[in-house]
């Protein structure tokens, strides 16, 4: 399939309908503006958001839809006013590509919370009325404000998942001061987000406990990711042993699950942060009020904290667990991701497979 355009020079894979099946597609990107960076995409991480909008799970998908919001690549051209990047720089693009740049949140570099709404990297409506198309494509044109410098020597394939999975856990961990050595962290779920929470927790000097329903993940959590403890949440004795022992919990699970048992694991004034999207959140007021606990939510992050995270990962040699795939494998990869059959993030090798 192809969009109508004078210069359909951007190669991509797109979903054409709610079946979510992706196939080759060509379209034209906008002309380079004075503040824009044109990025040759080398890698794109595969996020569950790609499944949601490819399959129209929220009822707002605009087809043809090109997914992908964990983008890494190399600058191939810059606008006349661009000052932060030069041709050849390694750059990332995350979950949004525009915002109002005027509200209090934009002024604080918290653009993800823009009062007028940040413009999503794909399936969003940009300022010019065009529908944004994501990173399952050969290149992208983005205002320099929403581009991030990938530190020298940090692999582009590893950088891509940081721009959604990584920042989704790093941002609330920093906001809620989870970077205090010696404190204790519980991580619910050990997927793309959860494994990054474990890695950040260890880098911060925390004692990390993985809370999982799957005993098959125990060896990996302890020996590969370096968690200090692994608890099967259906085992009442194991859960009871953790009662009031954790300073923080990061909940990355999007499947429906009870909250009261986890809140009971927090110490007085403990913090529970939800970054997954279960269909409902339900807990007893007593679980919150007794012990003065905090329940918070979070999504990705503003431009300041995203750059901070990339620099932190490079300095501390933190790399997500990835499985690199060609674009031709994307439909199988999406089905595998739905079944949680990936350690821990698929990354598409755009540069070598999208031809």
Short mmCIF file of C-alpha atoms in Angstrom, two decimals, residues 212-221 230 232 343:
data_model
loop_
_atom_site.label_atom_id
_atom_site.label_comp_id
_atom_site.label_asym_id
_atom_site.label_seq_id
_atom_site.Cartn_x
_atom_site.Cartn_y
_atom_site.Cartn_z
CA UNK A 212 6.05 -12.54 40.08
CA UNK A 213 3.36 -15.10 39.29
CA UNK A 214 5.82 -17.16 37.24
CA UNK A 215 8.38 -19.38 38.99
CA UNK A 216 10.10 -19.89 35.62
CA UNK A 217 11.50 -16.34 35.86
CA UNK A 218 13.28 -16.91 39.18
CA UNK A 219 16.68 -18.00 37.88
CA UNK A 220 16.82 -15.16 35.35
CA UNK A 221 15.77 -12.55 37.93
CA UNK A 230 12.28 -13.45 44.17
CA UNK A 232 5.94 -16.01 44.00
CA UNK A 343 13.45 -11.28 26.96
#
